PDB file of C-alpha atoms in Angstrom:
ATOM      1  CA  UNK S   1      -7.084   7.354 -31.111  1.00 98.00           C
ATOM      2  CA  UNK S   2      -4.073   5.918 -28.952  1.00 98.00           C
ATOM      3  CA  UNK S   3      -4.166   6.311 -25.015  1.00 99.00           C
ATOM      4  CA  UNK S   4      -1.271   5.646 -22.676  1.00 99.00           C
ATOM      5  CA  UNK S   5      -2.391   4.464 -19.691  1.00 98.00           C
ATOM      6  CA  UNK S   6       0.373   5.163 -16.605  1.00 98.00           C
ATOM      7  CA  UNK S   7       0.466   3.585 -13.216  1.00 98.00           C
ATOM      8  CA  UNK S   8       2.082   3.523 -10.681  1.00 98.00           C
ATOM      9  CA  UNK S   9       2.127   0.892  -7.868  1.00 98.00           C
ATOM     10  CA  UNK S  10       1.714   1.608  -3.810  1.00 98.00           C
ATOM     11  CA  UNK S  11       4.715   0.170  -2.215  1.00 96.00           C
ATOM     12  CA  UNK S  12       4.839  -3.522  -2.063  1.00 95.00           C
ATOM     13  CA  UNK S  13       2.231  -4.801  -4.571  1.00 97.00           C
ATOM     14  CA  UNK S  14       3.607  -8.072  -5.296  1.00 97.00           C
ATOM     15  CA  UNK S  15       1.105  -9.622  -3.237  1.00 97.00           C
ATOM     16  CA  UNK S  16      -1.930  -7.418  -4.746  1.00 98.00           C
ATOM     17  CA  UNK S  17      -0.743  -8.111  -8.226  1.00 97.00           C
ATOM     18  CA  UNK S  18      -0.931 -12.061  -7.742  1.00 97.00           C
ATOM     19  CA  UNK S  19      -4.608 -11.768  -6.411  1.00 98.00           C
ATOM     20  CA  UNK S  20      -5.602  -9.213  -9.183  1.00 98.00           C
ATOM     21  CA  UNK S  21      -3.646 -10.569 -11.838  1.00 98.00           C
ATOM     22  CA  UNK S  22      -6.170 -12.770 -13.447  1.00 98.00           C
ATOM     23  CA  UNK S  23      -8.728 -10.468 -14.318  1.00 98.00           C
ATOM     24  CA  UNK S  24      -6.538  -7.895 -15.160  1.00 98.00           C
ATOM     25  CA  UNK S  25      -5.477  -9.899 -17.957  1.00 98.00           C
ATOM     26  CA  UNK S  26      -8.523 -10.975 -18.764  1.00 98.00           C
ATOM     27  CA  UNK S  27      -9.813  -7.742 -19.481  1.00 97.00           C
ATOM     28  CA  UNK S  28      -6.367  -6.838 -21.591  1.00 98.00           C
ATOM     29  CA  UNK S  29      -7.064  -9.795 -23.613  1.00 98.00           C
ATOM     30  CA  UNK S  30     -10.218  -8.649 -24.587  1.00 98.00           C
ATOM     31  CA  UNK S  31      -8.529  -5.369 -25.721  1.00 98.00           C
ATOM     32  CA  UNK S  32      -6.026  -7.412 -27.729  1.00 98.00           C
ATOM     33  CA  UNK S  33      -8.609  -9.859 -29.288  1.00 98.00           C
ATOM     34  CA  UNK S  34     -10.672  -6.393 -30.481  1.00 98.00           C
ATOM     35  CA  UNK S  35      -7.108  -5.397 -31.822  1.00 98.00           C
ATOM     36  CA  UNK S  36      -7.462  -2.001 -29.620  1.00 98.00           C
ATOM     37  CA  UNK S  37      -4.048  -3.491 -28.007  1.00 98.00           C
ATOM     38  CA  UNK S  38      -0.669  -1.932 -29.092  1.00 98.00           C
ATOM     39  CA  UNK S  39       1.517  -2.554 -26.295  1.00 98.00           C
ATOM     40  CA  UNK S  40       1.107  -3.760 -22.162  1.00 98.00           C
ATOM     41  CA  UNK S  41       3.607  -4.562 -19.072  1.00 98.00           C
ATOM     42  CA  UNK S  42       4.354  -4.069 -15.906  1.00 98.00           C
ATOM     43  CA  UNK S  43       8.436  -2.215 -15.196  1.00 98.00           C
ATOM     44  CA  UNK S  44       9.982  -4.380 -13.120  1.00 98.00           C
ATOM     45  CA  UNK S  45      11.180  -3.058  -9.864  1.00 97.00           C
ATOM     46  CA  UNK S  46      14.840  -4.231 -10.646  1.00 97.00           C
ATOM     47  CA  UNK S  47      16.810  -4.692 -13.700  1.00 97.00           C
ATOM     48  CA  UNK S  48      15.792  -7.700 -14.168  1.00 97.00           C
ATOM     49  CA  UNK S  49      12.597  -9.304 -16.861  1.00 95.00           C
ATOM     50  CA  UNK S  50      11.967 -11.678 -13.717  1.00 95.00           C
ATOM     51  CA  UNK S  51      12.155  -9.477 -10.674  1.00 96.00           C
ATOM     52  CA  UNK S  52      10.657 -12.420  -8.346  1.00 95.00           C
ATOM     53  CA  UNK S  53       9.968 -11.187  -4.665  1.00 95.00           C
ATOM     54  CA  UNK S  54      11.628  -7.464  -5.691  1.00 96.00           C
ATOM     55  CA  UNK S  55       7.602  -7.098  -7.986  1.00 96.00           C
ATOM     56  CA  UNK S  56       6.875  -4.479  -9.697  1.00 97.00           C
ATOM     57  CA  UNK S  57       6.879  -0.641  -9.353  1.00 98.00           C
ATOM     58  CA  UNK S  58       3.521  -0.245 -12.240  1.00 98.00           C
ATOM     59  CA  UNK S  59       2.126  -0.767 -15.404  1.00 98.00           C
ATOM     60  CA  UNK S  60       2.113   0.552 -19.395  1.00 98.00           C
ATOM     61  CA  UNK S  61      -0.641   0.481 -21.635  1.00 98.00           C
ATOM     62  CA  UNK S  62      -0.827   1.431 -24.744  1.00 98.00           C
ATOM     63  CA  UNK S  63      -4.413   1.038 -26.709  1.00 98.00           C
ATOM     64  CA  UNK S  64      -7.095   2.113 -28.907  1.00 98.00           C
ATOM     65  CA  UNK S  65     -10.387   4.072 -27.213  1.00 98.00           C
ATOM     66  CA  UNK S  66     -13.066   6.769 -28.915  1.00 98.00           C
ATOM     67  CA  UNK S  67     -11.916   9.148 -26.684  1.00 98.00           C
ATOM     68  CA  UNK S  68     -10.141   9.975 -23.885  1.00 98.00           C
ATOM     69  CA  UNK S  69     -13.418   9.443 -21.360  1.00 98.00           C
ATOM     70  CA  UNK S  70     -13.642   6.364 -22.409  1.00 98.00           C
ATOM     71  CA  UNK S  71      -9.895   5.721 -21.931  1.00 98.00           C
ATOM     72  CA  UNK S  72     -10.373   6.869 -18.348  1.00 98.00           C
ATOM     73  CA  UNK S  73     -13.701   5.195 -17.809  1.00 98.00           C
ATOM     74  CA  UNK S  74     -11.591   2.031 -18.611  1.00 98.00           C
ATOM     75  CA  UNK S  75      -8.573   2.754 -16.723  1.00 98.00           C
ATOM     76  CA  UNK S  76     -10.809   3.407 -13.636  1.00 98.00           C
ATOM     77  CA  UNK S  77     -12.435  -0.223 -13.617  1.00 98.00           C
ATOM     78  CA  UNK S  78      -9.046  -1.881 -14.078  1.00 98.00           C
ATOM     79  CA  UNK S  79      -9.639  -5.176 -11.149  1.00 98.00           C
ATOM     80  CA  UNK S  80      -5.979  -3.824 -10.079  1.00 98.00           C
ATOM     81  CA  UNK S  81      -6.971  -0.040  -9.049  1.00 98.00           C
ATOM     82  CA  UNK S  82     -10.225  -2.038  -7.290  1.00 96.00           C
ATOM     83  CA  UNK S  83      -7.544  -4.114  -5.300  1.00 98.00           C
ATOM     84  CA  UNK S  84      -5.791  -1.116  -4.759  1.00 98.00           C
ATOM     85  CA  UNK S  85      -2.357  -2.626  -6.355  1.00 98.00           C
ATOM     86  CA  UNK S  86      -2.040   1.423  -8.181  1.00 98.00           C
ATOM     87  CA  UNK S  87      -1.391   4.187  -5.988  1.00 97.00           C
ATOM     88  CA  UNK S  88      -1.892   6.852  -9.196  1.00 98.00           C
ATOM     89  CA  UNK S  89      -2.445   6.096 -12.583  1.00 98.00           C
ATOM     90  CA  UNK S  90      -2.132   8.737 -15.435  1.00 98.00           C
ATOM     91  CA  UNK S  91      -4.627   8.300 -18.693  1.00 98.00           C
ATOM     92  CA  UNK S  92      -3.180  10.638 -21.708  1.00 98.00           C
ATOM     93  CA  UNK S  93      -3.276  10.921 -25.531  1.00 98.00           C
ATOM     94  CA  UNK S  94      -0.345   8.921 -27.209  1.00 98.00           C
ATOM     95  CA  UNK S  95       0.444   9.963 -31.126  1.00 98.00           C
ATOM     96  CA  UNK S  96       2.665   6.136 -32.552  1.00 97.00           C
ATOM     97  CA  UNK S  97       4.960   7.657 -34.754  1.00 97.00           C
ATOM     98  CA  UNK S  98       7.448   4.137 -34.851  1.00 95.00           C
ATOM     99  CA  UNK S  99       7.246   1.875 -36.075  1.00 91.00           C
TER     100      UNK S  99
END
């Protein structure tokens, strides 16, 4: 089944994100090269795809788990919770219906 996996950043996590950033998208990678990937990205904190020194206010992912503990079990080791670049992040059953 799908999971959406919702974050939301602490207040400016530019800096956190840089340092984290690697393994974080290391670890999405492996998602994507399992094909368990649908969708990822950060929302920008501006209107803008390159928001520069304005960062990022969290995250979106959208993959394939067994179930929703393991969705969560997943979301919890995520290198950018450990560096503390999330301030809340919501894990939740996701039903694709397009395309």
């Amino acid at each position: 089944m799908l999971y959406a996996i919702i974050s939301e950043d602490v207040t400016n996590s530019l800096a956190l994100r840089q340092a984290a950033r690697p393994a974080h998208l290391e670890r999405l990678s492996t998602l994507q090269t399992q094909g368990r990937l649908i969708i990822a990205g950060p929302h920008p904190a501006i209107d803008n795809n390159n928001p520069a020194d304005a960062g990022f206010t969290g995250s979106l992912i959208v993959a394939e788990f067994v179930d929703l503990a393991q969705a969560q079990a997943w979301a919890d080791q995520d290198p950018y919770v450990e560096a503390g670049v999330y301030n809340h992040v919501t894990v939740k059953p996701f039903k694709q219906v397009l395309p």
